[in-house]
Coordinates of C-alpha atoms and ligand atoms in Angstrom, one line a residue:
M1 CA -0.1 -0.1 0.1
A2 CA 1.6 3.3 -1.2
K3 CA 2.9 5.3 1.8
T4 CA 1.4 8.6 2.0
E5 CA 1.8 11.5 4.6
H6 CA -1.9 11.8 5.5
F7 CA -3.9 8.4 6.2
Y8 CA -7.4 9.0 6.0
I9 CA -9.6 5.9 6.6
S10 CA -13.6 5.5 6.4
T11 CA -16.1 2.8 7.1
P12 CA -19.5 2.6 5.2
I13 CA -22.0 4.9 7.0
Y14 CA -24.8 2.6 8.4
Y15 CA -28.3 2.8 7.9
V16 CA -30.2 3.9 10.8
N17 CA -33.4 1.9 10.4
A18 CA -32.0 -0.8 12.6
K19 CA -29.8 -1.0 15.8
P20 CA -26.1 -1.7 15.1
H21 CA -25.0 -5.4 15.3
L22 CA -21.9 -7.3 14.9
G23 CA -21.6 -6.8 11.3
H24 CA -21.6 -3.0 11.6
C25 CA -19.2 -3.2 14.8
Y26 CA -16.8 -5.3 13.0
T27 CA -16.1 -2.9 10.2
T28 CA -15.6 0.1 12.6
V29 CA -13.5 -2.1 14.9
I30 CA -11.3 -3.1 12.1
A31 CA -11.0 0.5 10.8
D32 CA -10.1 1.5 14.5
V33 CA -7.3 -1.1 14.7
A34 CA -6.0 0.2 11.3
A35 CA -6.2 3.9 12.5
R36 CA -4.5 3.0 15.8
F37 CA -1.6 1.1 14.1
Q38 CA -1.3 4.2 11.8
R39 CA -1.1 6.6 14.6
L40 CA 1.7 4.4 16.2
L41 CA 3.4 4.2 13.0
R42 CA 3.8 7.8 12.8
G43 CA 4.9 8.4 16.5
G44 CA 1.6 9.6 17.9
S45 CA -0.7 8.2 20.7
M46 CA -3.2 5.6 19.5
A47 CA -6.2 7.4 21.0
K48 CA -8.7 9.6 19.0
G49 CA -6.7 12.6 17.3
G50 CA -3.6 10.9 18.3
H51 CA -1.8 12.1 15.3
G52 CA -2.6 15.0 13.1
S53 CA -2.1 13.1 10.0
V54 CA -4.5 10.3 10.7
F55 CA -8.2 10.5 10.3
F56 CA -10.8 8.1 11.0
L57 CA -14.4 8.6 9.8
T58 CA -17.5 6.7 10.4
G59 CA -21.1 7.7 10.6
T60 CA -24.9 7.0 9.8
D61 CA -26.9 6.9 6.4
E62 CA -30.2 8.7 7.3
H63 CA -32.0 9.3 4.2
A64 CA -33.5 5.9 3.5
D65 CA -37.3 5.6 3.0
K66 CA -37.5 3.0 5.6
V67 CA -36.6 5.7 8.1
V68 CA -39.9 7.5 7.4
T69 CA -41.8 4.3 7.7
A70 CA -40.1 3.1 10.8
G71 CA -40.3 6.4 12.5
A72 CA -44.0 6.8 11.6
A73 CA -44.8 3.3 13.1
K74 CA -43.5 4.7 16.6
G75 CA -45.0 8.0 16.1
V76 CA -41.9 10.1 15.8
T77 CA -40.5 12.3 12.8
P78 CA -38.0 10.9 10.5
Q79 CA -35.3 13.1 12.0
A80 CA -36.4 12.1 15.7
W81 CA -36.0 8.4 14.7
C82 CA -32.4 9.1 12.9
D83 CA -31.2 10.9 16.2
I84 CA -32.3 8.1 18.3
H85 CA -30.5 5.6 16.1
A86 CA -27.5 7.4 15.2
A87 CA -26.9 7.6 18.8
E88 CA -27.2 3.9 19.2
F89 CA -24.4 3.8 16.7
E90 CA -22.3 6.0 18.5
K91 CA -22.8 4.5 21.7
A92 CA -22.1 0.9 20.4
F93 CA -18.8 2.3 18.8
A94 CA -18.0 4.3 22.1
A95 CA -18.6 0.9 24.1
L96 CA -16.0 -0.8 21.7
D97 CA -13.6 1.7 22.3
C98 CA -13.6 3.1 18.7
S99 CA -11.4 6.0 18.3
H100 CA -12.8 8.0 15.3
D101 CA -12.1 11.6 14.6
D102 CA -15.5 12.2 13.5
F103 CA -19.0 10.7 13.1
I104 CA -20.9 12.0 9.9
R105 CA -24.6 11.9 9.6
T106 CA -26.0 12.4 6.2
T107 CA -28.8 14.8 7.7
Q108 CA -26.2 17.2 8.9
D109 CA -26.3 20.5 7.0
R110 CA -22.5 20.3 6.5
H111 CA -23.3 17.3 4.4
K112 CA -26.5 18.2 2.7
S113 CA -25.0 21.5 1.5
R114 CA -21.9 20.0 0.0
V115 CA -23.9 17.2 -1.8
A116 CA -26.1 19.7 -3.4
E117 CA -23.0 21.7 -4.6
Y118 CA -21.5 18.3 -5.9
I119 CA -24.6 17.6 -8.0
R120 CA -24.6 21.1 -9.2
R121 CA -21.2 20.6 -10.5
L122 CA -21.8 17.2 -12.1
Q123 CA -25.2 18.7 -13.9
Q124 CA -22.8 21.7 -15.2
S125 CA -20.5 19.3 -16.7
R126 CA -23.4 17.3 -18.2
D127 CA -22.5 14.2 -16.2
I128 CA -26.0 14.3 -14.7
Y129 CA -29.0 14.9 -17.0
L130 CA -32.7 14.2 -17.0
G131 CA -34.3 10.9 -18.7
D132 CA -36.8 7.9 -18.2
Y133 CA -35.6 4.9 -16.4
T134 CA -37.2 1.2 -16.3
G135 CA -35.6 -1.5 -14.3
W136 CA -36.0 -4.1 -11.8
Y137 CA -36.1 -2.4 -8.4
D138 CA -35.2 -4.2 -5.0
P139 CA -37.5 -2.4 -2.5
G140 CA -35.7 -3.7 0.6
Q141 CA -32.2 -2.7 -0.5
E142 CA -33.7 0.5 -2.3
E143 CA -31.9 -0.2 -5.2
Y144 CA -32.1 -1.4 -9.0
V145 CA -30.8 -4.8 -10.0
T146 CA -29.5 -5.1 -13.5
E147 CA -31.5 -7.4 -16.0
T148 CA -28.7 -10.0 -15.8
A149 CA -28.5 -10.1 -12.0
A150 CA -32.3 -10.0 -11.9
K151 CA -32.7 -13.1 -14.2
E152 CA -29.9 -14.9 -12.5
H153 CA -31.9 -14.7 -9.3
N154 CA -35.3 -15.6 -10.7
Y155 CA -36.5 -11.9 -10.3
L156 CA -35.8 -12.2 -6.6
S157 CA -33.7 -9.8 -4.5
P158 CA -30.1 -11.3 -4.5
V159 CA -29.9 -9.9 -0.6
S160 CA -33.2 -10.7 1.0
G161 CA -34.9 -13.2 -1.5
Q162 CA -38.1 -10.9 -1.9
P163 CA -39.6 -10.3 -5.2
L164 CA -38.2 -7.5 -7.4
V165 CA -40.4 -4.9 -8.7
K166 CA -40.5 -3.6 -12.5
R167 CA -40.4 0.2 -12.1
T168 CA -40.1 3.2 -14.5
E169 CA -39.2 6.5 -13.3
R170 CA -38.4 10.0 -14.8
N171 CA -35.2 10.7 -13.1
Y172 CA -31.8 12.4 -13.3
F173 CA -29.1 10.2 -14.6
F174 CA -25.3 10.0 -13.8
R175 CA -23.3 9.3 -17.3
L176 CA -21.8 6.1 -15.9
S177 CA -21.5 4.8 -19.5
A178 CA -18.9 7.3 -20.3
Y179 CA -16.4 6.3 -17.6
Q180 CA -16.1 2.4 -18.4
D181 CA -12.8 2.7 -20.2
R182 CA -11.2 5.0 -17.4
L183 CA -12.5 2.8 -14.6
I184 CA -11.0 -0.3 -16.2
E185 CA -7.7 1.3 -16.8
H186 CA -7.5 2.9 -13.3
M187 CA -8.0 -0.7 -12.0
Q188 CA -5.4 -2.0 -14.1
R189 CA -2.8 0.6 -13.2
N190 CA -3.6 0.1 -9.7
P191 CA -3.6 -3.3 -8.5
E192 CA -4.3 -2.1 -4.9
S193 CA -7.3 -0.1 -5.9
V194 CA -9.6 -3.0 -5.0
L195 CA -8.9 -5.5 -2.4
P196 CA -8.7 -8.4 -1.5
E197 CA -7.7 -9.7 -5.1
A198 CA -11.0 -12.0 -5.5
R199 CA -13.1 -8.7 -5.2
R200 CA -10.9 -6.7 -7.7
N201 CA -11.5 -9.8 -10.1
E202 CA -15.1 -9.7 -9.4
V203 CA -15.4 -6.0 -10.2
L204 CA -13.1 -6.6 -13.4
G205 CA -15.2 -9.1 -14.5
R206 CA -18.5 -7.5 -14.3
L207 CA -16.9 -4.5 -16.2
R208 CA -16.5 -6.6 -19.2
Q209 CA -20.4 -5.9 -19.7
P210 CA -21.0 -2.4 -21.0
L211 CA -22.1 -0.1 -17.9
Q212 CA -25.5 1.6 -18.3
D213 CA -26.1 5.2 -17.0
I214 CA -27.7 5.0 -13.6
P215 CA -30.6 7.2 -12.0
V216 CA -29.3 9.3 -9.2
S217 CA -32.8 10.8 -8.2
R218 CA -36.1 9.7 -6.9
A219 CA -39.5 11.6 -7.9
V220 CA -41.0 13.5 -4.8
G221 CA -44.5 12.6 -4.4
D222 CA -47.3 13.0 -1.8
D223 CA -46.3 10.2 0.4
P224 CA -43.9 11.7 3.2
A225 CA -41.3 9.0 2.5
S226 CA -40.9 10.5 -1.1
R227 CA -40.2 13.8 0.6
W228 CA -37.3 12.7 2.7
G229 CA -34.0 13.1 1.4
I230 CA -31.8 16.2 -0.1
L231 CA -33.5 17.8 -3.0
M232 CA -32.2 18.2 -6.5
P233 CA -30.8 21.5 -6.8
D234 CA -33.3 23.8 -8.7
D235 CA -35.9 21.0 -8.9
P236 CA -38.1 20.2 -6.0
G237 CA -39.8 17.4 -7.8
H238 CA -36.7 15.0 -7.3
R239 CA -34.6 14.3 -4.4
I240 CA -31.1 12.8 -4.6
Y241 CA -31.1 8.9 -4.4
V242 CA -30.0 7.8 -1.1
W243 CA -27.1 5.8 -2.2
I244 CA -25.5 8.9 -4.2
D245 CA -26.2 11.2 -1.2
A246 CA -24.5 8.5 1.0
L247 CA -21.4 8.1 -1.0
F248 CA -20.5 11.7 -1.0
N249 CA -20.2 11.5 2.8
Y250 CA -16.4 10.5 2.4
L251 CA -15.8 13.6 0.6
S252 CA -18.0 16.0 2.4
A253 CA -16.7 15.2 5.6
M254 CA -13.2 16.3 4.4
D255 CA -14.3 19.3 2.2
T256 CA -13.1 21.9 4.6
P257 CA -9.8 24.0 4.6
E258 CA -8.6 22.2 7.4
R259 CA -9.2 18.5 6.2
R260 CA -8.8 19.0 2.5
A261 CA -5.2 17.6 2.7
F262 CA -6.6 14.2 3.9
W263 CA -8.3 13.5 0.3
P264 CA -7.9 11.1 -1.1
A265 CA -8.9 8.6 1.2
Q266 CA -6.3 6.0 1.8
V267 CA -8.6 3.2 2.5
H268 CA -12.4 2.9 2.1
L269 CA -13.3 0.0 4.3
I270 CA -16.5 -1.6 3.4
A271 CA -17.9 -5.3 3.2
K272 CA -18.7 -7.1 -0.3
D273 CA -22.3 -6.4 0.0
I274 CA -21.5 -2.8 -1.3
L275 CA -18.7 -3.3 -3.6
W276 CA -20.1 -2.3 -6.6
F277 CA -21.3 1.1 -5.5
H278 CA -17.8 1.7 -4.1
A279 CA -15.7 0.3 -6.9
V280 CA -17.6 1.5 -10.0
I281 CA -20.0 4.2 -9.2
W282 CA -18.2 6.3 -6.6
P283 CA -14.9 6.4 -8.4
A284 CA -16.6 7.4 -11.6
M285 CA -18.5 10.2 -9.9
L286 CA -15.2 11.4 -8.2
M287 CA -13.6 11.2 -11.9
A288 CA -16.5 13.5 -13.2
L289 CA -16.0 15.9 -10.4
G290 CA -12.2 16.0 -11.1
E291 CA -11.3 14.7 -7.7
A292 CA -8.3 12.3 -7.0
L293 CA -9.5 8.7 -6.3
P294 CA -9.4 6.7 -3.1
R295 CA -6.1 4.7 -2.9
V296 CA -7.6 1.2 -1.6
L297 CA -11.2 -0.1 -1.3
Y298 CA -10.9 -3.1 0.8
A299 CA -14.0 -5.0 0.8
H300 CA -14.0 -7.6 3.5
S301 CA -16.4 -10.7 3.7
W302 CA -19.3 -11.4 5.8
W303 CA -20.0 -12.9 9.2
V304 CA -22.4 -15.3 8.9
M305 CA -24.5 -17.6 11.0
G306 CA -26.2 -20.7 9.7
E307 CA -24.4 -20.0 6.6
R308 CA -26.2 -16.9 5.6
K309 CA -25.2 -13.4 6.0
M310 CA -26.0 -12.0 9.3
S311 CA -28.2 -9.4 9.1
K312 CA -31.1 -7.8 10.9
S313 CA -33.7 -8.7 8.1
L314 CA -32.9 -12.2 8.5
G315 CA -32.7 -12.1 12.2
N316 CA -29.5 -14.2 12.5
F317 CA -27.4 -11.8 14.1
V318 CA -25.2 -11.1 17.2
S319 CA -26.7 -8.0 18.7
I320 CA -25.2 -5.0 20.3
E321 CA -26.5 -6.4 23.6
D322 CA -25.0 -9.6 23.0
L323 CA -21.7 -8.0 22.2
A324 CA -22.2 -6.1 25.3
A325 CA -22.5 -9.3 27.4
Y326 CA -19.3 -10.7 25.9
A327 CA -17.5 -7.6 26.8
E328 CA -18.9 -7.6 30.4
R329 CA -17.7 -11.2 31.0
Y330 CA -14.4 -11.0 28.8
G331 CA -13.6 -7.5 28.7
V332 CA -14.0 -5.1 25.8
D333 CA -10.3 -5.7 24.5
A334 CA -10.9 -9.4 24.4
V335 CA -14.2 -8.8 22.1
R336 CA -11.8 -6.5 19.9
W337 CA -9.3 -9.1 19.8
F338 CA -11.6 -11.7 18.6
L339 CA -13.1 -9.5 16.1
A340 CA -9.7 -8.1 14.8
T341 CA -8.2 -11.6 14.4
Q342 CA -11.0 -14.1 13.6
G343 CA -13.2 -12.0 11.4
P344 CA -14.1 -12.2 7.7
L345 CA -11.4 -9.9 6.7
G346 CA -10.2 -11.5 3.6
A347 CA -12.4 -13.3 0.8
T348 CA -13.9 -16.0 3.1
D349 CA -16.9 -15.6 5.3
S350 CA -16.6 -16.1 9.1
E351 CA -18.9 -18.1 11.2
W352 CA -19.7 -16.6 14.7
S353 CA -19.3 -19.1 17.5
Y354 CA -19.3 -19.0 21.2
S355 CA -17.0 -22.0 21.5
K356 CA -14.6 -20.5 19.1
F357 CA -14.5 -17.2 21.0
V358 CA -13.8 -19.0 24.3
E359 CA -11.1 -21.2 22.5
V360 CA -9.2 -18.1 20.9
Y361 CA -9.8 -16.2 24.4
N362 CA -8.1 -18.9 26.3
A363 CA -5.4 -19.7 23.7
D364 CA -4.2 -16.2 22.5
L365 CA -5.1 -14.1 25.8
A366 CA -5.7 -16.0 29.2
N367 CA -3.1 -19.0 28.4
G368 CA -1.0 -16.6 25.9
I369 CA 0.0 -13.0 26.3
G370 CA -1.8 -13.0 29.9
N371 CA 0.0 -16.2 31.2
S372 CA 3.2 -15.4 29.7
T373 CA 3.4 -11.8 31.1
S374 CA 2.6 -13.1 34.5
R375 CA 5.2 -16.0 34.3
V376 CA 7.9 -13.6 33.4
G377 CA 6.7 -10.9 35.7
N378 CA 6.8 -13.1 38.5
M379 CA 10.3 -14.6 38.0
I380 CA 11.7 -11.0 37.9
A381 CA 9.8 -10.4 40.9
K382 CA 11.0 -13.6 42.7
Y383 CA 14.7 -13.7 41.6
F384 CA 15.4 -9.9 41.0
D385 CA 13.2 -8.0 43.4
G386 CA 11.2 -6.8 40.6
V387 CA 13.7 -4.9 38.8
L388 CA 15.1 -5.7 35.4
P389 CA 18.6 -6.8 36.2
E390 CA 21.6 -5.7 34.5
C391 CA 23.2 -8.3 32.0
A392 CA 25.9 -7.9 29.9
S393 CA 24.8 -10.6 27.4
S394 CA 21.3 -9.4 26.5
G395 CA 21.5 -8.0 23.0
P396 CA 20.0 -8.3 19.4
D397 CA 22.1 -11.4 18.7
R398 CA 19.9 -13.4 21.3
P399 CA 17.6 -16.2 19.8
L400 CA 14.4 -14.4 20.9
A401 CA 15.7 -11.2 19.4
G402 CA 15.7 -13.2 15.9
A403 CA 12.3 -14.5 16.2
C404 CA 11.1 -11.1 17.2
A405 CA 12.6 -9.3 14.3
Q406 CA 10.9 -11.7 11.9
A407 CA 7.4 -11.4 13.6
V408 CA 7.8 -7.7 13.4
T409 CA 8.9 -7.6 9.8
A410 CA 6.0 -9.9 8.9
S411 CA 3.3 -7.8 11.0
M412 CA 4.6 -4.6 9.2
A413 CA 4.2 -6.2 5.6
S414 CA 0.7 -7.5 6.8
L415 CA -0.1 -3.9 7.4
D416 CA 1.1 -2.5 4.2
R417 CA -1.5 -5.1 2.6
F418 CA -4.1 -4.2 5.0
E419 CA -4.1 -7.6 6.7
I420 CA -4.9 -6.2 10.0
D421 CA -5.7 -9.7 11.4
E422 CA -2.2 -11.0 10.5
A423 CA -0.4 -7.7 11.5
C424 CA -2.0 -8.5 15.0
R425 CA -1.1 -12.1 15.0
G426 CA 2.4 -11.2 15.0
G427 CA 2.4 -10.5 18.8
I428 CA 1.0 -14.0 19.3
R429 CA 3.7 -15.6 17.4
M430 CA 6.1 -13.9 19.7
V431 CA 4.2 -14.9 22.9
T432 CA 4.5 -18.5 21.5
A433 CA 8.3 -18.0 20.8
V434 CA 8.9 -16.5 24.5
D435 CA 6.8 -19.7 25.8
G436 CA 9.0 -22.1 23.8
Y437 CA 12.2 -20.4 24.9
I438 CA 11.1 -20.7 28.6
N439 CA 10.5 -24.4 28.3
Q440 CA 13.8 -24.8 26.6
T441 CA 16.0 -22.7 28.8
E442 CA 14.1 -23.5 32.1
P443 CA 14.8 -20.4 34.0
F444 CA 13.0 -21.7 37.1
R445 CA 15.5 -24.6 37.3
L446 CA 18.6 -22.3 36.9
A447 CA 17.1 -20.3 39.7
K448 CA 17.9 -23.0 42.1
R449 CA 21.5 -22.7 41.2
I450 CA 21.9 -19.0 41.3
G451 CA 24.8 -18.9 43.8
E452 CA 27.0 -20.9 41.2
P453 CA 29.3 -18.7 38.9
G454 CA 27.6 -17.3 35.7
V455 CA 24.2 -18.5 36.6
R456 CA 22.7 -15.5 37.8
E457 CA 24.0 -13.8 34.7
Q458 CA 22.6 -16.4 32.5
L459 CA 19.1 -16.0 34.4
A460 CA 19.1 -12.3 34.1
A461 CA 19.8 -12.5 30.3
I462 CA 16.8 -15.1 29.8
L463 CA 14.4 -13.1 31.8
T464 CA 15.4 -9.7 30.1
D465 CA 15.1 -11.3 26.7
C466 CA 11.6 -12.6 27.7
A467 CA 10.4 -9.2 29.0
E468 CA 11.9 -7.5 25.9
A469 CA 10.2 -10.0 23.6
L470 CA 7.0 -9.7 25.5
R471 CA 7.1 -5.7 25.4
I472 CA 7.3 -5.9 21.6
A473 CA 4.5 -8.4 21.5
S474 CA 2.3 -6.1 23.4
V475 CA 3.0 -3.1 20.8
L476 CA 1.7 -5.3 18.0
M477 CA -1.2 -6.4 20.0
A478 CA -2.1 -2.8 21.3
P479 CA -4.0 -1.5 18.5
A480 CA -6.5 -4.2 19.2
M481 CA -6.2 -4.2 22.8
P482 CA -5.3 -0.7 23.8
T483 CA -6.8 -0.9 27.5
K484 CA -5.0 -4.2 28.6
M485 CA -1.8 -3.4 26.9
A486 CA -1.6 0.0 28.5
E487 CA -2.2 -1.8 32.0
L488 CA 0.9 -4.0 31.0
W489 CA 2.9 -0.9 30.1
R490 CA 2.0 0.6 33.4
N491 CA 3.0 -2.6 35.5
W492 CA 6.2 -3.0 33.4
N493 CA 6.9 0.8 33.2
C494 CA 7.5 0.5 29.4
A495 CA 4.7 2.9 28.1
P496 CA 5.7 4.3 24.6
K497 CA 7.1 8.0 24.8
S498 CA 5.7 10.6 22.8
G499 CA 7.1 10.7 19.3
E500 CA 8.4 6.9 19.4
T501 CA 7.3 5.3 16.2
L502 CA 6.2 1.7 15.8
A503 CA 9.4 1.0 14.3
D504 CA 11.2 2.5 17.3
L505 CA 8.9 0.5 19.6
C506 CA 9.6 -2.7 17.7
T507 CA 13.4 -2.4 18.0
W508 CA 14.9 -5.0 20.2
G509 CA 16.5 -3.3 23.6
G510 CA 13.5 -1.3 24.8
M511 CA 13.5 -2.5 28.2
R512 CA 16.3 -0.9 30.3
P513 CA 18.1 -2.5 33.2
G514 CA 16.9 -1.1 36.5
T515 CA 13.3 -0.8 35.0
K516 CA 10.7 -1.8 38.0
I517 CA 8.4 -4.6 36.9
I518 CA 5.2 -4.9 39.1
K519 CA 3.6 -8.1 39.0
G520 CA -0.1 -6.8 38.6
D521 CA -3.1 -8.8 38.4
P522 CA -3.3 -11.4 35.6
L523 CA -4.4 -9.7 32.5
F524 CA -6.7 -12.1 31.7
M525 CA -8.5 -14.9 33.8
R526 CA -9.1 -18.1 31.9
A527 CA -12.5 -18.5 30.6
D528 CA -14.5 -21.7 31.6
P529 CA -15.9 -23.3 28.4
A530 CA -18.6 -25.0 30.3
L531 CA -20.4 -21.7 31.4
P532 CA -23.3 -20.8 28.9
E533 CA -23.0 -18.3 26.3
P534 CA -22.9 -14.6 27.6
G535 CA -26.2 -12.7 27.0
A536 CA -28.1 -16.0 26.8
V537 CA -28.5 -16.1 30.7
D538 CA -26.8 -12.4 31.7
S539 CA -29.6 -10.3 29.9
Ligands
LIG1 N1 -25.9 2.6 4.0 C1 -25.2 1.7 3.3 C2 -23.8 2.1 3.1 C3 -23.6 3.4 2.5 S1 -21.8 3.7 2.4 C4 -21.7 5.0 1.3 C5 -25.2 0.5 4.0 N2 -25.6 0.4 5.3 S2 -25.6 -1.1 6.3 O1 -26.1 -0.4 7.4 O2 -26.3 -2.1 5.5 O3 -24.2 -1.2 6.4 C6 -23.6 -2.2 5.4 C7 -22.0 -2.5 6.1 O4 -22.2 -3.0 7.5 C8 -21.5 -3.5 5.3 O5 -20.9 -3.1 4.2 C9 -20.3 -4.0 6.4 O6 -19.5 -3.0 6.5 C10 -21.2 -4.1 7.7 N3 -21.8 -5.3 7.9 C11 -23.3 -5.6 8.0 N4 -23.6 -6.8 8.0 C12 -22.4 -7.6 8.1 C13 -22.1 -8.8 8.1 N5 -23.0 -9.7 8.4 N6 -20.8 -9.1 8.2 C14 -19.8 -8.3 7.9 N7 -20.1 -6.8 8.0 C15 -21.4 -6.4 7.8 O7 -25.1 -0.5 3.3

């Protein structure tokens, strides 16, 4: 992934017709872990605004027709409905410790006024024009499906399985057909423009068919739902189609003199359900506007349950309450770790399972970084009074140092490819190396002979190496688990100093002799697999 001075990452903006669930939280948590890695890379703190050149945006998409019907059913205005549900998303992301720099809502004036201006520019350049459209409409998704896709799915919605409806509308159209060659050329010149590879091939495959111009407005009628949205400039008979309105959020949020330098986005993170809009329609609109194109569109796969995409409409989802119950029992960081390392980041879907959660929690956290840091901390307390001993032989030529350097290099390379899961797992590889090293060198046995010549020095070197390797492991795990790793850094007096970059922090030799090591409580208590799933009993 090209290195740029500014790093701007976005998530999709989520529909407010339903409460947030695991799927939405997943994307925002992954973006959060990526943003924290980027702040660390640049020597900033991992917290929100921790480095001036990193910007992380999430938010809500509020102009869907469903908002009006759902609000009416509860006796509230569409805006009140949006306010309630946008707050639910903000609350969910705060509970998951997400460090977004801004939360954009499409009903905000800052967004609406800019969208009207972008549309006006596109009308002036004749990329948007007035015409008629007839096609297969998916009412649940509020989108048209191409003739080929409609036929392929037996004229049922590819997403919900509900019947598609034939509709004709007088609309404004975006001249998408004019951008086909440029889109293909852009994708061929920039292999990272759509990732993972499978998604890129999917888009390139579909681009072999000629592109049709697409409607970008909906008629305003008598029913209140048809009046919900941003009106077409100078034509109150049409409002801007919710999807077009929504895509502009990525630009509208950054279209201020202070934020302009963040454009283009380094990563638009989405899931594969909304690939076409982001890989084809969005870049074509940006080309028409004369704006630079996002560097990477990363479309992850789905959390599934019972082999179907987890979704509110199918009812097979892990709710925000379920996630809160997991966080209550295991800690927020453990939930973040599971999402960051076990989710559908690549081209395959992930099945959610409680037993898998417990297995990963025990292996990576309780018996992994938790147990390893306790063991090493306890031995330093016992044999060296809790102070990292002076030792001449601890240096970069030590066996653990080599293993660490390899894990760090691999993690950094993963980060470049947006393989956030792999980047985090580098930490676990180092923990495993430390455990192996302890089993092999048996410091607890050596300690029994501490009075013999040279043994104290040997023991000091082993424990210093282990502490150093675990410190570096904790740095790689910190973007996913900022609270727990900060707890360890407090106990071990090794918190990153301001200005230290990820590369500095991952350089062997950070733990200095004389550093006080406080044993502290175990970072993670072991999980009992026999307990029922959280939420099933707790809520
Ligand atoms: N509002 C549009 C997006 C507009 S972006 C300009 C939308 N909203 S949504 O509420 O349906 O959210 C879709 C996104 O939520 C997915 O792209 C993905 O990021 C996340 N997920 C929702 N369900 C998911 C899964 N089952 N699995 C993984 N991610 C999921 O589409």
